[in-house]
């Protein structure tokens, strides 16, 4: 797995167990995806007790989007060939200026392709900055000519 | 809004999108994410641990009382999640097909993503199979008493449907924290459906599962009453359910006669 992926997982606070689980899922997608996996994201939210719960693990290559749903405890994987430009996306944010996340920052991004496939990515605290970068670098960029 | 009820599930989905800005396919991942969390949290809850422990006690109490085992051998109580398609079909029935106030909202309001986890009462269910017919009532009573002692809100209902389905249903309210669609979480009260049925009913239900699935997907029933359409699948399936219920009553009668001894 790429070093920047490992750094990302560390920075959002994944335990060693979940990092190992992530590495195993990465290896699986790496086998199945015909392209190089270049981006990673883990969706998370904060519970009422203030703890962080991780939901889905996402990987992205130039053309493919891969998701391991509820990756902490299930093996429910899917993969989508992403047509660009994506037909629709929406974004909701709270306490986030899209520059520097704070502990109160929340970001939610939803996209839909012309084949009606959808995906929802959510991040809290510093994970908002990673989601922002993913939105800018991956979803909102100009298609290559 | 049109006064005409959406006649099919596909048109219902369009109606949800147009009238309530709810795109069903967009809610699917959210539904699956929430139900998976609810399943996991419930499995780890004190309520579930206690309840599954108590089942063994109830089994022994029935054995002492009747001389027969209550449940099928050492069955593990499994928490089952309603599949998304079945769930949407249920909201279609509640919002549209069974809505007597149409085109106004049904009693209690529209069932939509912001409230549907607490409004649909069988998203989370479990099945307990007992050997004999009286075991259904026995277990419902025991579980209800368990809920009263633990200050848990519950209600029971004995299903006896026209289509030959017989089972005891107990609905237990339980508060859980679920993620919202966007961020953070909310506390909701979910209803856990505990179905209690007999071994024979469960066997026939498994055999006819495919038939029931097909029939549930039909919004409009056939015009001919199934009771007169002896060539139909419904005729055979539904009467089989009723006959088995009758046979189970007869088995109980024989068991009780044996207990009383020769007259």
CSV table of C-alpha atoms in Angstrom, one decimal:
chain,number,residue,atom,x,y,z
A,1,UNK,CA,0.0,0.0,0.0
A,2,UNK,CA,1.3,3.5,-0.8
A,3,UNK,CA,3.0,5.4,2.0
A,4,UNK,CA,0.6,8.4,1.7
A,5,UNK,CA,-2.3,6.0,2.3
A,6,UNK,CA,-0.6,4.7,5.5
A,7,UNK,CA,0.0,8.3,6.6
A,8,UNK,CA,-3.7,9.2,5.9
A,9,UNK,CA,-5.0,6.2,7.9
A,10,UNK,CA,-2.7,7.2,10.8
A,11,UNK,CA,-3.8,10.8,10.7
A,12,UNK,CA,-7.5,10.0,11.0
A,13,UNK,CA,-6.9,7.7,13.9
A,14,UNK,CA,-7.5,4.2,12.6
A,15,UNK,CA,-6.3,1.5,15.0
A,16,UNK,CA,-3.7,-1.0,14.1
A,17,UNK,CA,-6.4,-3.6,13.6
A,18,UNK,CA,-8.4,-1.4,11.2
A,19,UNK,CA,-5.2,-0.5,9.4
A,20,UNK,CA,-4.5,-4.1,8.9
A,21,UNK,CA,-8.0,-4.7,7.7
A,22,UNK,CA,-7.6,-1.8,5.3
A,23,UNK,CA,-4.4,-3.2,3.9
A,24,UNK,CA,-6.1,-6.5,3.3
A,25,UNK,CA,-9.0,-4.8,1.4
A,26,UNK,CA,-6.5,-2.8,-0.5
A,27,UNK,CA,-4.7,-5.9,-1.7
A,28,UNK,CA,-8.0,-7.4,-2.8
A,29,UNK,CA,-9.0,-4.3,-4.8
A,30,UNK,CA,-5.5,-4.1,-6.1
A,31,UNK,CA,-5.9,-7.6,-7.6
A,32,UNK,CA,-9.3,-6.7,-9.1
A,33,UNK,CA,-8.8,-3.2,-10.4
A,34,UNK,CA,-7.2,-3.0,-13.8
A,35,UNK,CA,-5.7,0.4,-12.9
A,36,UNK,CA,-3.4,1.8,-10.2
A,37,UNK,CA,-5.2,2.8,-7.1
A,38,UNK,CA,-4.3,6.4,-6.4
A,39,UNK,CA,-6.7,7.7,-3.8
A,40,UNK,CA,-8.1,6.5,-0.5
A,41,UNK,CA,-10.8,7.7,1.8
A,42,UNK,CA,-12.6,6.4,4.9
A,43,UNK,CA,-16.0,7.8,5.8
A,44,UNK,CA,-16.5,8.6,9.5
A,45,UNK,CA,-18.9,10.4,11.9
A,46,UNK,CA,-18.8,11.4,15.5
A,47,UNK,CA,-21.2,9.6,17.9
A,48,UNK,CA,-23.1,11.4,20.7
A,49,UNK,CA,-20.4,10.1,23.2
A,50,UNK,CA,-17.8,11.9,21.1
A,51,UNK,CA,-16.2,8.8,19.7
A,52,UNK,CA,-15.3,8.4,16.0
A,53,UNK,CA,-17.1,5.6,14.0
A,54,UNK,CA,-15.7,4.5,10.7
A,55,UNK,CA,-18.2,3.4,8.1
A,56,UNK,CA,-16.9,2.7,4.5
A,57,UNK,CA,-13.5,2.4,3.0
A,58,UNK,CA,-13.1,3.9,-0.5
A,59,UNK,CA,-10.4,3.5,-3.1
A,60,UNK,CA,-10.1,5.4,-6.4
A,61,UNK,CA,-8.2,4.9,-9.6
A,62,UNK,CA,-8.5,7.2,-12.7
A,63,UNK,CA,-11.6,5.4,-13.9
A,64,UNK,CA,-12.8,3.2,-11.1
A,65,UNK,CA,-14.4,3.8,-7.7
A,66,UNK,CA,-14.3,1.0,-5.2
A,67,UNK,CA,-16.1,0.8,-1.9
A,68,UNK,CA,-15.9,-1.6,1.0
A,69,UNK,CA,-19.1,-0.9,2.9
A,70,UNK,CA,-19.1,-1.1,6.7
A,71,UNK,CA,-15.5,-2.4,6.2
A,72,UNK,CA,-14.9,-2.7,10.0
A,73,UNK,CA,-17.1,-5.8,10.2
A,74,UNK,CA,-18.4,-6.9,6.8
A,75,UNK,CA,-17.1,-8.0,3.4
A,76,UNK,CA,-19.4,-6.1,1.2
A,77,UNK,CA,-17.5,-4.7,-1.8
A,78,UNK,CA,-18.5,-3.0,-5.0
A,79,UNK,CA,-16.7,-1.3,-7.9
A,80,UNK,CA,-18.0,1.3,-10.3
A,81,UNK,CA,-16.7,2.5,-13.6
A,82,UNK,CA,-16.9,6.2,-13.3
A,83,UNK,CA,-17.9,8.2,-16.4
A,84,UNK,CA,-16.6,11.8,-16.4
A,85,UNK,CA,-17.8,14.4,-16.0
A,86,UNK,CA,-20.1,13.0,-13.2
A,87,UNK,CA,-23.6,14.1,-13.9
A,88,UNK,CA,-24.5,15.5,-10.5
A,89,UNK,CA,-22.9,16.2,-7.1
A,90,UNK,CA,-24.0,17.9,-4.0
A,91,UNK,CA,-22.1,19.1,-1.0
A,92,UNK,CA,-23.1,20.0,2.6
A,93,UNK,CA,-20.8,21.4,5.2
A,94,UNK,CA,-20.8,22.5,8.8
A,95,UNK,CA,-18.3,24.7,10.6
A,96,UNK,CA,-15.9,24.3,7.7
A,97,UNK,CA,-14.4,27.0,5.5
A,98,UNK,CA,-13.0,24.5,3.0
A,99,UNK,CA,-9.5,25.6,4.0
A,100,UNK,CA,-8.6,24.3,7.5
A,101,UNK,CA,-10.8,21.8,9.4
A,102,UNK,CA,-11.4,22.1,13.1
A,103,UNK,CA,-12.8,19.6,15.5
A,104,UNK,CA,-16.3,20.9,14.8
A,105,UNK,CA,-16.0,20.6,11.0
A,106,UNK,CA,-18.3,18.2,9.1
A,107,UNK,CA,-18.4,17.6,5.3
A,108,UNK,CA,-20.8,15.5,3.2
A,109,UNK,CA,-20.4,14.9,-0.5
A,110,UNK,CA,-22.8,13.0,-2.7
A,111,UNK,CA,-22.4,12.1,-6.3
A,112,UNK,CA,-24.4,10.5,-9.1
A,113,UNK,CA,-23.3,9.2,-12.4
A,114,UNK,CA,-25.3,9.2,-15.7
A,115,UNK,CA,-26.0,5.5,-15.0
A,116,UNK,CA,-27.7,6.5,-11.8
A,117,UNK,CA,-25.0,5.0,-9.6
A,118,UNK,CA,-24.5,7.0,-6.5
A,119,UNK,CA,-22.0,7.4,-3.7
A,120,UNK,CA,-22.0,9.3,-0.4
A,121,UNK,CA,-18.8,10.4,1.3
A,122,UNK,CA,-18.7,12.0,4.8
A,123,UNK,CA,-15.9,13.2,6.9
A,124,UNK,CA,-15.5,14.9,10.3
A,125,UNK,CA,-12.7,16.9,12.0
A,126,UNK,CA,-9.4,16.7,10.0
A,127,UNK,CA,-11.0,14.1,7.7
A,128,UNK,CA,-12.8,17.1,6.1
A,129,UNK,CA,-9.5,18.3,4.6
A,130,UNK,CA,-8.9,14.9,3.0
A,131,UNK,CA,-12.4,14.8,1.6
A,132,UNK,CA,-12.0,18.4,0.3
A,133,UNK,CA,-8.8,17.3,-1.5
A,134,UNK,CA,-10.5,14.3,-2.9
A,135,UNK,CA,-13.4,16.3,-4.2
A,136,UNK,CA,-11.0,18.9,-5.8
A,137,UNK,CA,-8.5,16.4,-7.2
A,138,UNK,CA,-10.8,13.6,-8.3
A,139,UNK,CA,-14.5,14.6,-8.6
A,140,UNK,CA,-14.3,18.3,-9.6
A,141,UNK,CA,-11.3,18.3,-11.9
A,142,UNK,CA,-11.6,18.9,-15.6
A,143,UNK,CA,-11.8,15.7,-17.7
A,144,UNK,CA,-8.7,14.8,-19.6
A,145,UNK,CA,-8.9,15.5,-23.3
B,1,UNK,CA,-50.5,16.2,-6.7
B,2,UNK,CA,-52.5,13.7,-8.7
B,3,UNK,CA,-55.4,12.0,-6.9
B,4,UNK,CA,-54.5,8.7,-8.6
B,5,UNK,CA,-52.6,6.3,-6.5
B,6,UNK,CA,-49.3,5.1,-8.1
B,7,UNK,CA,-50.3,1.7,-9.4
B,8,UNK,CA,-46.9,0.1,-9.4
B,9,UNK,CA,-43.8,0.1,-7.3
B,10,UNK,CA,-41.8,1.8,-10.1
B,11,UNK,CA,-44.4,4.7,-10.3
B,12,UNK,CA,-44.3,4.9,-6.5
B,13,UNK,CA,-40.6,5.5,-6.7
B,14,UNK,CA,-41.2,8.3,-9.2
B,15,UNK,CA,-43.9,9.7,-6.9
B,16,UNK,CA,-41.5,9.7,-4.0
B,17,UNK,CA,-38.9,11.6,-6.0
B,18,UNK,CA,-41.4,14.2,-7.3
B,19,UNK,CA,-43.5,14.8,-4.2
B,20,UNK,CA,-40.9,14.3,-1.5
B,21,UNK,CA,-37.6,14.7,-3.2
B,22,UNK,CA,-36.7,11.2,-2.1
B,23,UNK,CA,-34.7,9.3,-4.7
B,24,UNK,CA,-35.0,5.7,-3.6
B,25,UNK,CA,-31.7,4.4,-5.0
B,26,UNK,CA,-29.8,7.2,-3.2
B,27,UNK,CA,-31.2,6.0,0.1
B,28,UNK,CA,-30.2,2.4,-0.4
B,29,UNK,CA,-26.6,2.7,0.8
B,30,UNK,CA,-27.7,4.7,3.7
B,31,UNK,CA,-30.4,2.1,4.6
B,32,UNK,CA,-27.8,-0.7,4.4
B,33,UNK,CA,-25.3,1.3,6.5
B,34,UNK,CA,-27.8,2.1,9.2
B,35,UNK,CA,-29.3,-1.4,9.4
B,36,UNK,CA,-25.9,-3.0,9.5
B,37,UNK,CA,-25.0,-0.8,12.5
B,38,UNK,CA,-28.3,-1.4,14.2
B,39,UNK,CA,-27.8,-5.2,13.8
B,40,UNK,CA,-24.3,-5.0,15.3
B,41,UNK,CA,-25.3,-2.7,18.1
B,42,UNK,CA,-28.3,-4.8,19.0
B,43,UNK,CA,-26.2,-8.0,19.0
B,44,UNK,CA,-23.8,-6.4,21.5
B,45,UNK,CA,-26.6,-4.8,23.6
B,46,UNK,CA,-27.4,-5.9,27.2
B,47,UNK,CA,-31.0,-6.4,26.1
B,48,UNK,CA,-30.1,-9.0,23.5
B,49,UNK,CA,-27.6,-10.8,25.7
B,50,UNK,CA,-30.1,-11.1,28.5
B,51,UNK,CA,-32.9,-12.2,26.2
B,52,UNK,CA,-30.9,-14.9,24.5
B,53,UNK,CA,-29.8,-16.2,28.0
B,54,UNK,CA,-33.4,-16.3,29.2
B,55,UNK,CA,-34.5,-18.4,26.2
B,56,UNK,CA,-32.7,-21.4,27.6
B,57,UNK,CA,-34.5,-20.9,31.0
B,58,UNK,CA,-37.8,-20.7,29.2
B,59,UNK,CA,-37.0,-23.9,27.4
B,60,UNK,CA,-36.4,-25.7,30.7
B,61,UNK,CA,-39.5,-24.2,32.3
B,62,UNK,CA,-41.7,-25.6,29.4
B,63,UNK,CA,-40.0,-29.0,29.8
B,64,UNK,CA,-40.7,-29.1,33.5
B,65,UNK,CA,-44.3,-28.0,32.9
B,66,UNK,CA,-45.2,-30.3,29.9
B,67,UNK,CA,-42.5,-33.0,29.6
B,68,UNK,CA,-41.7,-31.8,26.1
B,69,UNK,CA,-39.0,-29.5,24.8
B,70,UNK,CA,-40.0,-26.0,23.8
B,71,UNK,CA,-37.7,-25.1,21.0
B,72,UNK,CA,-35.9,-26.8,18.2
B,73,UNK,CA,-32.6,-28.1,19.4
B,74,UNK,CA,-30.2,-25.3,20.5
B,75,UNK,CA,-31.2,-22.8,17.8
B,76,UNK,CA,-29.2,-19.6,17.8
B,77,UNK,CA,-31.3,-16.4,17.8
B,78,UNK,CA,-30.2,-14.6,14.6
B,79,UNK,CA,-30.9,-10.9,14.0
B,80,UNK,CA,-32.3,-10.5,10.5
B,81,UNK,CA,-32.5,-7.3,8.5
B,82,UNK,CA,-35.4,-6.6,6.1
B,83,UNK,CA,-33.9,-6.4,2.6
B,84,UNK,CA,-34.1,-2.9,1.1
B,85,UNK,CA,-36.6,-3.9,-1.7
B,86,UNK,CA,-39.0,-5.5,0.8
B,87,UNK,CA,-38.6,-2.4,3.0
B,88,UNK,CA,-39.5,0.0,0.1
B,89,UNK,CA,-42.5,-2.3,-0.8
B,90,UNK,CA,-43.7,-1.9,2.8
B,91,UNK,CA,-43.5,1.9,2.7
B,92,UNK,CA,-45.5,1.6,-0.6
B,93,UNK,CA,-48.2,-0.3,1.2
B,94,UNK,CA,-48.4,2.1,4.1
B,95,UNK,CA,-48.1,5.3,2.1
B,96,UNK,CA,-50.3,4.3,-0.8
B,97,UNK,CA,-52.1,1.0,-1.0
B,98,UNK,CA,-53.4,0.9,2.6
B,99,UNK,CA,-53.7,4.7,2.9
B,100,UNK,CA,-57.4,5.4,3.4
B,101,UNK,CA,-56.9,9.1,3.5
B,102,UNK,CA,-55.2,9.3,0.1
B,103,UNK,CA,-54.2,11.8,-1.4
B,104,UNK,CA,-53.6,13.1,2.1
B,105,UNK,CA,-50.9,11.6,4.2
B,106,UNK,CA,-51.7,8.3,6.1
B,107,UNK,CA,-52.5,8.4,9.8
B,108,UNK,CA,-49.2,9.3,11.6
B,109,UNK,CA,-47.8,11.1,8.5
B,110,UNK,CA,-45.8,10.0,5.4
B,111,UNK,CA,-43.2,7.4,6.0
B,112,UNK,CA,-40.1,9.0,4.6
B,113,UNK,CA,-36.3,8.7,5.1
B,114,UNK,CA,-36.2,11.0,8.1
B,115,UNK,CA,-38.6,8.8,10.1
B,116,UNK,CA,-38.8,5.4,8.4
B,117,UNK,CA,-36.4,3.6,10.8
B,118,UNK,CA,-38.7,4.2,13.7
B,119,UNK,CA,-42.0,3.9,11.7
B,120,UNK,CA,-41.5,0.5,10.1
B,121,UNK,CA,-41.7,-2.0,12.9
B,122,UNK,CA,-40.0,-5.1,11.4
B,123,UNK,CA,-36.8,-3.8,9.9
B,124,UNK,CA,-35.0,-5.8,12.6
B,125,UNK,CA,-36.5,-9.2,13.4
B,126,UNK,CA,-35.7,-12.6,14.7
B,127,UNK,CA,-37.4,-15.9,14.5
B,128,UNK,CA,-37.8,-18.4,17.3
B,129,UNK,CA,-39.2,-21.8,16.2
B,130,UNK,CA,-41.0,-23.9,18.8
B,131,UNK,CA,-42.1,-27.6,18.5
B,132,UNK,CA,-45.7,-27.3,19.5
B,133,UNK,CA,-48.6,-24.9,19.0
B,134,UNK,CA,-48.9,-24.0,22.7
B,135,UNK,CA,-45.3,-23.1,22.7
B,136,UNK,CA,-46.1,-19.9,20.8
B,137,UNK,CA,-48.4,-18.6,23.5
B,138,UNK,CA,-46.0,-19.9,26.3
B,139,UNK,CA,-43.1,-18.0,24.8
B,140,UNK,CA,-45.0,-14.8,24.0
B,141,UNK,CA,-46.1,-14.7,27.7
B,142,UNK,CA,-42.6,-15.4,29.0
B,143,UNK,CA,-41.0,-12.8,26.8
B,144,UNK,CA,-43.7,-10.2,27.7
B,145,UNK,CA,-43.1,-10.8,31.4
B,146,UNK,CA,-39.4,-10.4,30.7
B,147,UNK,CA,-40.0,-7.0,29.1
B,148,UNK,CA,-42.2,-5.9,32.0
B,149,UNK,CA,-39.6,-6.8,34.6
B,150,UNK,CA,-36.9,-5.0,32.6
B,151,UNK,CA,-39.1,-1.9,32.0
B,152,UNK,CA,-39.0,-2.5,28.2
B,153,UNK,CA,-41.9,-1.3,26.1
B,154,UNK,CA,-43.5,-4.2,24.2
B,155,UNK,CA,-46.7,-5.4,22.6
B,156,UNK,CA,-47.8,-8.6,21.1
B,157,UNK,CA,-50.0,-9.7,18.3
B,158,UNK,CA,-51.1,-13.2,17.2
B,159,UNK,CA,-51.1,-13.3,13.5
B,160,UNK,CA,-53.8,-15.5,11.9
B,161,UNK,CA,-53.9,-14.4,8.3
B,162,UNK,CA,-56.3,-15.3,5.5
B,163,UNK,CA,-53.3,-16.6,3.6
B,164,UNK,CA,-52.6,-19.3,6.2
B,165,UNK,CA,-49.8,-17.5,8.1
B,166,UNK,CA,-49.9,-18.2,11.8
B,167,UNK,CA,-47.3,-16.9,14.3
B,168,UNK,CA,-47.0,-14.9,17.5
B,169,UNK,CA,-45.3,-11.5,17.0
B,170,UNK,CA,-43.8,-9.6,19.9
B,171,UNK,CA,-42.6,-6.0,19.2
B,172,UNK,CA,-39.9,-4.7,21.6
B,173,UNK,CA,-38.9,-1.0,21.6
B,174,UNK,CA,-35.2,-0.3,21.9
B,175,UNK,CA,-33.3,3.0,21.7
B,176,UNK,CA,-30.3,3.0,19.4
B,177,UNK,CA,-27.9,5.6,18.1
B,178,UNK,CA,-27.8,5.7,14.3
B,179,UNK,CA,-25.7,7.8,11.9
B,180,UNK,CA,-27.6,10.6,10.0
B,181,UNK,CA,-27.4,10.7,6.2
B,182,UNK,CA,-25.0,13.6,6.4
B,183,UNK,CA,-23.0,13.7,9.6
B,184,UNK,CA,-23.4,13.1,13.4
B,185,UNK,CA,-25.9,10.8,14.8
B,186,UNK,CA,-29.4,10.6,16.3
B,187,UNK,CA,-31.1,8.5,18.9
B,188,UNK,CA,-34.1,6.6,17.6
B,189,UNK,CA,-36.5,4.1,19.0
B,190,UNK,CA,-36.5,1.0,16.8
B,191,UNK,CA,-39.0,-1.8,17.0
B,192,UNK,CA,-37.6,-5.3,17.1
B,193,UNK,CA,-40.0,-7.9,15.8
B,194,UNK,CA,-39.7,-11.3,17.5
B,195,UNK,CA,-41.6,-13.9,15.4
B,196,UNK,CA,-42.5,-17.1,17.2
B,197,UNK,CA,-43.8,-19.9,15.1
B,198,UNK,CA,-44.0,-23.7,15.0
B,199,UNK,CA,-41.7,-26.1,13.3
B,200,UNK,CA,-44.4,-27.1,10.8
B,201,UNK,CA,-45.3,-23.6,10.0
B,202,UNK,CA,-41.7,-22.7,9.5
B,203,UNK,CA,-41.2,-25.7,7.2
B,204,UNK,CA,-44.1,-24.7,5.0
B,205,UNK,CA,-42.9,-21.1,5.0
B,206,UNK,CA,-39.5,-22.1,3.8
B,207,UNK,CA,-41.0,-24.2,1.1
B,208,UNK,CA,-43.3,-21.4,-0.1
B,209,UNK,CA,-40.8,-18.6,0.4
B,210,UNK,CA,-40.4,-18.0,-3.3
B,211,UNK,CA,-44.1,-17.9,-3.9
B,212,UNK,CA,-44.7,-15.4,-1.1
B,213,UNK,CA,-41.9,-13.2,-2.5
B,214,UNK,CA,-43.5,-13.1,-5.9
B,215,UNK,CA,-46.9,-12.4,-4.5
B,216,UNK,CA,-45.6,-9.6,-2.3
B,217,UNK,CA,-44.3,-7.8,-5.3
B,218,UNK,CA,-47.7,-7.6,-6.9
B,219,UNK,CA,-49.5,-4.4,-6.1
B,220,UNK,CA,-52.9,-5.4,-7.5
B,221,UNK,CA,-54.3,-8.7,-6.6
B,222,UNK,CA,-56.1,-11.1,-9.0
B,223,UNK,CA,-59.8,-10.3,-9.3
B,224,UNK,CA,-60.9,-14.0,-8.7
B,225,UNK,CA,-61.1,-14.9,-5.0
B,226,UNK,CA,-58.2,-17.4,-4.4
B,227,UNK,CA,-60.6,-19.6,-2.3
B,228,UNK,CA,-62.4,-20.5,-5.6
B,229,UNK,CA,-59.4,-20.7,-7.9
B,230,UNK,CA,-58.3,-24.2,-7.0
B,231,UNK,CA,-55.7,-24.3,-9.8
B,232,UNK,CA,-53.9,-21.3,-8.5
B,233,UNK,CA,-50.7,-21.4,-6.4
B,234,UNK,CA,-52.4,-19.3,-3.7
B,235,UNK,CA,-55.2,-22.0,-3.2
B,236,UNK,CA,-52.7,-24.8,-2.5
B,237,UNK,CA,-50.3,-22.6,-0.5
B,238,UNK,CA,-52.8,-20.8,1.7
B,239,UNK,CA,-54.9,-23.9,2.5
B,240,UNK,CA,-51.8,-25.8,3.3
B,241,UNK,CA,-51.0,-23.2,6.0
B,242,UNK,CA,-54.6,-23.5,7.4
B,243,UNK,CA,-54.5,-27.3,7.4
B,244,UNK,CA,-51.2,-27.4,9.1
B,245,UNK,CA,-52.5,-25.1,11.8
B,246,UNK,CA,-55.5,-27.4,12.3
B,247,UNK,CA,-53.2,-30.5,12.4
B,248,UNK,CA,-51.0,-28.8,15.1
B,249,UNK,CA,-54.2,-28.2,17.1
B,250,UNK,CA,-55.0,-31.9,16.8
B,251,UNK,CA,-51.5,-32.8,17.9
B,252,UNK,CA,-52.0,-30.7,21.0
B,253,UNK,CA,-55.3,-32.3,21.7
B,254,UNK,CA,-53.7,-35.8,21.5
B,255,UNK,CA,-50.8,-34.7,23.8
B,256,UNK,CA,-53.2,-33.3,26.4
B,257,UNK,CA,-55.4,-36.5,26.2
B,258,UNK,CA,-52.3,-38.6,26.8
B,259,UNK,CA,-51.4,-36.5,29.8
B,260,UNK,CA,-54.9,-36.8,31.3
B,261,UNK,CA,-54.5,-40.6,30.9
B,262,UNK,CA,-57.2,-43.2,29.8
B,263,UNK,CA,-60.8,-42.1,30.5
